[in-house]
Coordinates of C-alpha atoms in Angstrom, one line a residue:
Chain T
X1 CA 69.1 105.5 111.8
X2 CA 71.0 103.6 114.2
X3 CA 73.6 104.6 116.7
X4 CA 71.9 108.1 117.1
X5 CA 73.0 108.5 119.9
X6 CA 76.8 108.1 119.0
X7 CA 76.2 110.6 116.3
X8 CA 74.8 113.2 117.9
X9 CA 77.2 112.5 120.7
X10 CA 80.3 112.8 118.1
X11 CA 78.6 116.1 116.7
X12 CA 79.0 117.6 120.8
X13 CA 82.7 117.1 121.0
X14 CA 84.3 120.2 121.8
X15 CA 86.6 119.0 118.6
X16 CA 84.0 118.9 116.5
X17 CA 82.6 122.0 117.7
X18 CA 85.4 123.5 117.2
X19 CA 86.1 122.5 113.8
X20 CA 82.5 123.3 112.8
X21 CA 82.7 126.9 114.2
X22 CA 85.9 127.9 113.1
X23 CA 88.5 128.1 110.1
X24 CA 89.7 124.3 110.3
X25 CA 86.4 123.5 108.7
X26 CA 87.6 125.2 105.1
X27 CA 90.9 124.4 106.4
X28 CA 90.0 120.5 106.4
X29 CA 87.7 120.9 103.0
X30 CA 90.8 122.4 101.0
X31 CA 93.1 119.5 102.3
X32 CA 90.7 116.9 101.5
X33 CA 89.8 118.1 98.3
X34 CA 93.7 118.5 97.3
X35 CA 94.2 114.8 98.0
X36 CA 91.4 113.0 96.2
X37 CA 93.1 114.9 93.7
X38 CA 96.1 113.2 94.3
X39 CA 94.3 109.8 95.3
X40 CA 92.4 109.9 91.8
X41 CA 95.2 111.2 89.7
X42 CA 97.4 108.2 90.8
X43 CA 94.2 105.4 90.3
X44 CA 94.1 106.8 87.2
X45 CA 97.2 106.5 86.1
X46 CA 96.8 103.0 87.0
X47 CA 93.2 102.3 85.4
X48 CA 94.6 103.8 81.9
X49 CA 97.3 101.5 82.3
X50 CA 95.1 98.1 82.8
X51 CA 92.9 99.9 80.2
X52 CA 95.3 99.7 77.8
X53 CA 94.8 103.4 76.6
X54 CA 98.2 105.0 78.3
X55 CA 101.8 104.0 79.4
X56 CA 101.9 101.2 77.3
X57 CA 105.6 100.5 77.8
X58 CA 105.4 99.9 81.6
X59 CA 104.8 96.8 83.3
X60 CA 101.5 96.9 84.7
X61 CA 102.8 95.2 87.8
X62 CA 105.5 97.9 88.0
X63 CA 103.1 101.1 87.9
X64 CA 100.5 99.7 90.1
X65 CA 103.5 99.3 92.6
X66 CA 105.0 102.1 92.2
X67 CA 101.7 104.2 92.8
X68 CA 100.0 102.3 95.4
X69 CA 101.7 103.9 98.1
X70 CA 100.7 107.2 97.1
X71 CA 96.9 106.2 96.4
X72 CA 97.0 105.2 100.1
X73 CA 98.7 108.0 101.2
X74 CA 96.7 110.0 99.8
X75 CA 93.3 108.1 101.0
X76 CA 94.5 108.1 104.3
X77 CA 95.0 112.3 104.4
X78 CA 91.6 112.2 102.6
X79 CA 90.0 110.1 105.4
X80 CA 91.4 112.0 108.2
X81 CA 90.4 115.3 106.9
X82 CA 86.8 114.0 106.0
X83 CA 85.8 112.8 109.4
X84 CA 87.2 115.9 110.7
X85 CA 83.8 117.2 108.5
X86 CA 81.6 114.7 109.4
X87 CA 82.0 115.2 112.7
X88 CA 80.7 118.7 112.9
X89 CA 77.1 117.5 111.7
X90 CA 77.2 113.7 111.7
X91 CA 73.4 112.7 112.4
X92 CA 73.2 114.9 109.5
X93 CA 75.5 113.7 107.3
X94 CA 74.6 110.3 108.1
X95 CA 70.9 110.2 106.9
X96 CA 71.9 112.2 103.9
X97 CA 71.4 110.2 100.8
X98 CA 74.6 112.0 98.7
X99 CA 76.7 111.0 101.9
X100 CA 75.3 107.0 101.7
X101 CA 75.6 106.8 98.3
X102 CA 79.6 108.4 98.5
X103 CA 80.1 105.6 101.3
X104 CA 78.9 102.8 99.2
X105 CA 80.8 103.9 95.6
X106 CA 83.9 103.6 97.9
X107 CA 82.9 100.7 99.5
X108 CA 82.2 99.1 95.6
X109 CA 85.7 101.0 94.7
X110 CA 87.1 99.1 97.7
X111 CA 85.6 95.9 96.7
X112 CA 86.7 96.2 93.0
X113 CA 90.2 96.8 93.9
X114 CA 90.4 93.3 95.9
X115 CA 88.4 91.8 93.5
X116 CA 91.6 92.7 90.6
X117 CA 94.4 92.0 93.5
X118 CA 93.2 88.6 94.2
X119 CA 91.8 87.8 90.8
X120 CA 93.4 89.1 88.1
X121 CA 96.2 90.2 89.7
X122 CA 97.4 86.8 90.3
X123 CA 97.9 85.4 86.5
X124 CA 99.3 89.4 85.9
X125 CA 102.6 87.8 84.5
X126 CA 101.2 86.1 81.4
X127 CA 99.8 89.8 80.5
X128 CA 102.0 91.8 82.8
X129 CA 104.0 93.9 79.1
X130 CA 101.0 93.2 77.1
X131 CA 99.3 96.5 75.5
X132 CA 95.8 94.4 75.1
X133 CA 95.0 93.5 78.3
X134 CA 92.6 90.6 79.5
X135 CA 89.2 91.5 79.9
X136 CA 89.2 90.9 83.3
X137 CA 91.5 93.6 83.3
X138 CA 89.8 95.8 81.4
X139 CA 86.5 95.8 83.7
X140 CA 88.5 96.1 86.1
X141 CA 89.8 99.6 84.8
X142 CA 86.9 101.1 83.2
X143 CA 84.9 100.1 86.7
X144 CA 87.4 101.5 89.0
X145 CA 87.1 104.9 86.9
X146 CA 83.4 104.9 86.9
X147 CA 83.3 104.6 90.8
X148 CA 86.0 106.9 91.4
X149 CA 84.2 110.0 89.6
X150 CA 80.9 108.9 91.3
X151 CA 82.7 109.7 95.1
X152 CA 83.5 112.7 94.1
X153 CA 80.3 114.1 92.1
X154 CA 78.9 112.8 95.3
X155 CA 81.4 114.5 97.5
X156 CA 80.6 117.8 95.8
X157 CA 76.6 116.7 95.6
X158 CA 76.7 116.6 99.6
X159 CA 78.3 120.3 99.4
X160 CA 74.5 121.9 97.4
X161 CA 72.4 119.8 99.2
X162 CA 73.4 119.8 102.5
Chain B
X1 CA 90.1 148.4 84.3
X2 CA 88.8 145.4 86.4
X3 CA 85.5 147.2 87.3
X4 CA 84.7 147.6 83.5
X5 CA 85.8 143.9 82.9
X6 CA 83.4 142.8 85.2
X7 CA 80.7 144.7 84.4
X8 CA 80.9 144.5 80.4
X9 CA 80.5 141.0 81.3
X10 CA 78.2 140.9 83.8
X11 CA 75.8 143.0 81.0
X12 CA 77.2 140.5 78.4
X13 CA 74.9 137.5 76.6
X14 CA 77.5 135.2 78.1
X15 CA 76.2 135.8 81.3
X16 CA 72.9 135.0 80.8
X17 CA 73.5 131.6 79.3
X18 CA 75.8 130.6 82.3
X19 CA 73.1 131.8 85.0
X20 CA 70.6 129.8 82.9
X21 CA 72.7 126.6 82.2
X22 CA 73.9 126.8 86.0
X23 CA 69.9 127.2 87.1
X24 CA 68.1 125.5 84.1
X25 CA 70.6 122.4 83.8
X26 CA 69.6 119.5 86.8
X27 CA 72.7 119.5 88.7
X28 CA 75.3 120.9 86.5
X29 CA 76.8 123.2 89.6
X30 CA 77.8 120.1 91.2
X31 CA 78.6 118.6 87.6
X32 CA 81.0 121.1 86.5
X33 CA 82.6 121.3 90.0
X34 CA 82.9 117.6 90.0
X35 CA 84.8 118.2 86.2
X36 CA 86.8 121.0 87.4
X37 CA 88.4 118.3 90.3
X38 CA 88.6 115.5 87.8
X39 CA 90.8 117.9 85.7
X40 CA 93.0 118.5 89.2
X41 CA 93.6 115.0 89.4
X42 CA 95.0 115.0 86.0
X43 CA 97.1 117.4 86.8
X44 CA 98.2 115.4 89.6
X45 CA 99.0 113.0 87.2
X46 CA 100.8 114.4 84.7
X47 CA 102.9 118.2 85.7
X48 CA 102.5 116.8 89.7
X49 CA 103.9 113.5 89.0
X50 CA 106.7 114.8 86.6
X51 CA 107.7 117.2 89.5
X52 CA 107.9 114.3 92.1
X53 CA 110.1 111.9 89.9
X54 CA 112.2 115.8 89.1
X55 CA 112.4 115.4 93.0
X56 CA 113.3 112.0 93.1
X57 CA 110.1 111.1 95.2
X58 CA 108.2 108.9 92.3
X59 CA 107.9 106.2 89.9
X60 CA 111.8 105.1 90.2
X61 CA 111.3 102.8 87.3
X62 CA 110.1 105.3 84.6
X63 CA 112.4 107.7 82.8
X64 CA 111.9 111.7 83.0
X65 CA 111.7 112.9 79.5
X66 CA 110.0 109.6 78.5
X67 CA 107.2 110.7 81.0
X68 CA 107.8 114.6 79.9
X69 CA 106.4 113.6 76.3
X70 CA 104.3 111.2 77.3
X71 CA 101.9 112.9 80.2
X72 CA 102.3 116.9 79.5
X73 CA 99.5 116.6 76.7
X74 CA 96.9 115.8 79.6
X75 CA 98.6 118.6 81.4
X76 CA 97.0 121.3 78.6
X77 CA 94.2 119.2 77.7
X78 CA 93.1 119.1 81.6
X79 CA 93.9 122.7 82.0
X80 CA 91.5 123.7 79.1
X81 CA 88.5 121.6 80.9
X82 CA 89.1 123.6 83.5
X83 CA 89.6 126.8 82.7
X84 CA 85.7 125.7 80.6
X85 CA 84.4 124.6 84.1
X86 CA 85.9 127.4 85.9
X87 CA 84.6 130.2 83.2
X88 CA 81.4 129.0 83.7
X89 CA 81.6 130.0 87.2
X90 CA 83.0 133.5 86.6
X91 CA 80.6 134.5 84.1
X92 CA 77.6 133.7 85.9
X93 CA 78.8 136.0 88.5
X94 CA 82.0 138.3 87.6
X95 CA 81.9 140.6 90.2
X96 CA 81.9 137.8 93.2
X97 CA 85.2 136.3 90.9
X98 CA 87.0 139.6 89.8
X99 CA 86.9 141.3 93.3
X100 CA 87.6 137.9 95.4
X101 CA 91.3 138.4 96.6
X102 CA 91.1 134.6 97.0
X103 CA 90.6 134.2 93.6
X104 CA 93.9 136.8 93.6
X105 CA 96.1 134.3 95.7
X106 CA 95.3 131.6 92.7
X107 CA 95.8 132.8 90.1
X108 CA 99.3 134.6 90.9
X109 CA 99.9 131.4 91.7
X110 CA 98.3 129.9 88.7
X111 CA 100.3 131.8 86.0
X112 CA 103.6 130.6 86.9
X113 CA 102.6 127.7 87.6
X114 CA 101.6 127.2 83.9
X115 CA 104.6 128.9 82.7
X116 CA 106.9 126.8 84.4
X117 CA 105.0 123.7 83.4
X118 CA 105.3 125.5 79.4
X119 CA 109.1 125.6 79.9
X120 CA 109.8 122.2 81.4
X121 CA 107.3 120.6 78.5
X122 CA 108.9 122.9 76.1
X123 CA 112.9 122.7 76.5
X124 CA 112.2 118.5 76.9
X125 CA 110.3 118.8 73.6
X126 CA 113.3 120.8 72.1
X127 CA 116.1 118.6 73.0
X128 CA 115.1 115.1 74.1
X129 CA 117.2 115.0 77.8
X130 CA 117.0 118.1 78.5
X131 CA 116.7 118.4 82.0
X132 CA 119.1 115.1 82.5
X133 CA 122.2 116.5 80.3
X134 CA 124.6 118.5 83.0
X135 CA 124.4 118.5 87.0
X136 CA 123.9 122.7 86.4
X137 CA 120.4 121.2 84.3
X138 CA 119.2 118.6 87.0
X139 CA 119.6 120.7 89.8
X140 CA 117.4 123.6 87.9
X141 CA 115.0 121.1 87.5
X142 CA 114.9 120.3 90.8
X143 CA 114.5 123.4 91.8
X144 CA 111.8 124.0 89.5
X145 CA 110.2 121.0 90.3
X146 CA 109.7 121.8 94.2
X147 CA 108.6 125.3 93.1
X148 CA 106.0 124.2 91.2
X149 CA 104.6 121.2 93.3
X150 CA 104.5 124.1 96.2
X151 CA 102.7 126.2 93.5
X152 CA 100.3 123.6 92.5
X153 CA 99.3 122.4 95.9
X154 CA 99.1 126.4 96.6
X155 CA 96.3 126.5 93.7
X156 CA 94.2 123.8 94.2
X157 CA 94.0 124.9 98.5
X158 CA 93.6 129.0 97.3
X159 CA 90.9 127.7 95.0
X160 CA 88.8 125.7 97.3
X161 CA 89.1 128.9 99.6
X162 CA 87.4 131.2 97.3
X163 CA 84.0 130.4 98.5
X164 CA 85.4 131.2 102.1
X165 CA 86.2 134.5 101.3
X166 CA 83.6 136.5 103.2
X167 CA 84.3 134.2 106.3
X168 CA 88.2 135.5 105.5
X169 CA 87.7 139.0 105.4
X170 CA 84.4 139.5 106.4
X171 CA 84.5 137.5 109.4
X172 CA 83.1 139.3 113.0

């Protein structure tokens, strides 16, 4: 694995250490787990939408506006809190294949997500009311939710194995 | 009362079948917990979301009983999976559940939680408006709405710190 040293150099931080050795690690585990709550509730709620299963009535353009800031919100509090874990055991964590694979479903998730902004996104007012939406759409949707549940069976698969 | 609970179903068939499904079934620990969050997050986006807009923090655009109607149903319908999920847990091992004060801390916080969501869902399903009739209406909502965000948030952190409950009490 490269950067070994960095790792196990990260893992000997006194902040780390004391994370690992004391209640900010369930502390940290509780937080991070509340907002990927929050970050998938809110993609979903999105995903339905350019599914066209669920609020229907709403512009597409409109919800994915109006949630955005909260998915970030709530991705930033979740990336915070999970390097605060990572940290405690990081040349662990990094060789662990649960913890790759959770890295690259939210790099895919990530990739997806630009794929639809710059895409699909851009033609979104010839569909932007419609309740069948393009399939571009659609993929778009269906893929995002696919990915999303894959972080956090993951997430939790890094918790038994690890 | 709680002792016999616990033990009637820790002698129970039930048990049995969730210790085998939970050791028998390839990764259905993980599985189920995995479930049990994805259920969270719809809570997050249905009760969580109507509280916020209640608040005046969310979705500006959208109207509150319009949302009422339309996202309480995945309120009871995510609350069922995981109450499912969550049994599974409990069964397999009752007396680590029913003697957890952890599990104590969520689920006083659990009940009226529910029941608050119950009376929102039900008085907007009563008489469409409900909650947007009188300034005496929108400020209860409001006021229910930041007690049950605080409630929900309470849950989901009480119930991640159930398996932290020896380090709690037990600690040194």
């Amino acid at each position: 694995m490269p950067f070994t040293e960095f790792w196990t150099w990260l893992e000997g931080l006194p902040l780390a250490e004391h994370i690992g050795f004391t209640w900010w690690f369930p502390f940290l585990e509780s937080i991070h787990v509340l907002a990927i709550a929050f970050l998938v509730g809110s993609i979903l709620m999105v995903d339905l939408r350019l599914l066209g299963v669920a609020a229907l009535g709403y512009a597409a353009s409109r919800l994915t506006r109006e949630f955005i800031p909260w998915t970030w919100g709530a991705f930033c509090v979740a990336v915070v809190t999970g390097i605060g874990m990572f940290m405690t055991r990081a040349a662990t964590y990094i060789e662990h294949p649960p913890f790759q694979i959770k890295l690259v479903l939210l790099l895919l998730a990530g990739l997806n997500m630009a794929l639809f902004q710059f895409r699909t996104f851009r033609d979104i007012a010839e569909w932007d009311n419609a309740a069948v939406t393009p399939i571009a759409a659609r993929v778009a949707g269906a893929t995002s939710l696919l990915l999303w549940a894959g972080v956090v069976l993951a997430g939790r698969w890094i918790g038994h194995t690890i | 009362m709680r002792e016999s609970l616990a033990s009637a179903l820790a002698e129970s068939q039930a048990r049995e079948a969730a210790v085998y499904l939970l050791g028998n079934v390839p990764g259905l620990p993980p599985i189920a917990q995995s479930l049990h969050i994805l259920g969270i997050a719809v809570v997050m986006a249905s009760i969580v979301m109507v509280d916020l807009k209640f608040l005046g923090l969310a979705v500006p655009s959208q109207n509150v009983s319009e949302m009422i109607r339309r996202l309480m149903p995945w309120t009871w319908w995510a609350l069922l999976l995981n109450a499912v999920t969550g049994l599974l847990f409990v069964v397999a091992r009752p007396h680590r559940y029913f003697f957890n004060p952890v599990v104590g801390w969520k689920f006083s916080m659990l009940v009226p939680a529910v029941a608050l969501a119950f009376v929102v869902h039900r008085l907007s399903t009563r008489e469409a408006g409900y909650w947007e009739q009188s300034s005496g209406r929108r400020l209860s909502a409001r006021v229910i709405a930041a007690v049950s965000l605080v409630l929900w948030i309470g849950v989901v952190l009480a119930g991640r710190w159930i398996a932290y409950s020896d380090y709690l009490f037990f600690y040194e």
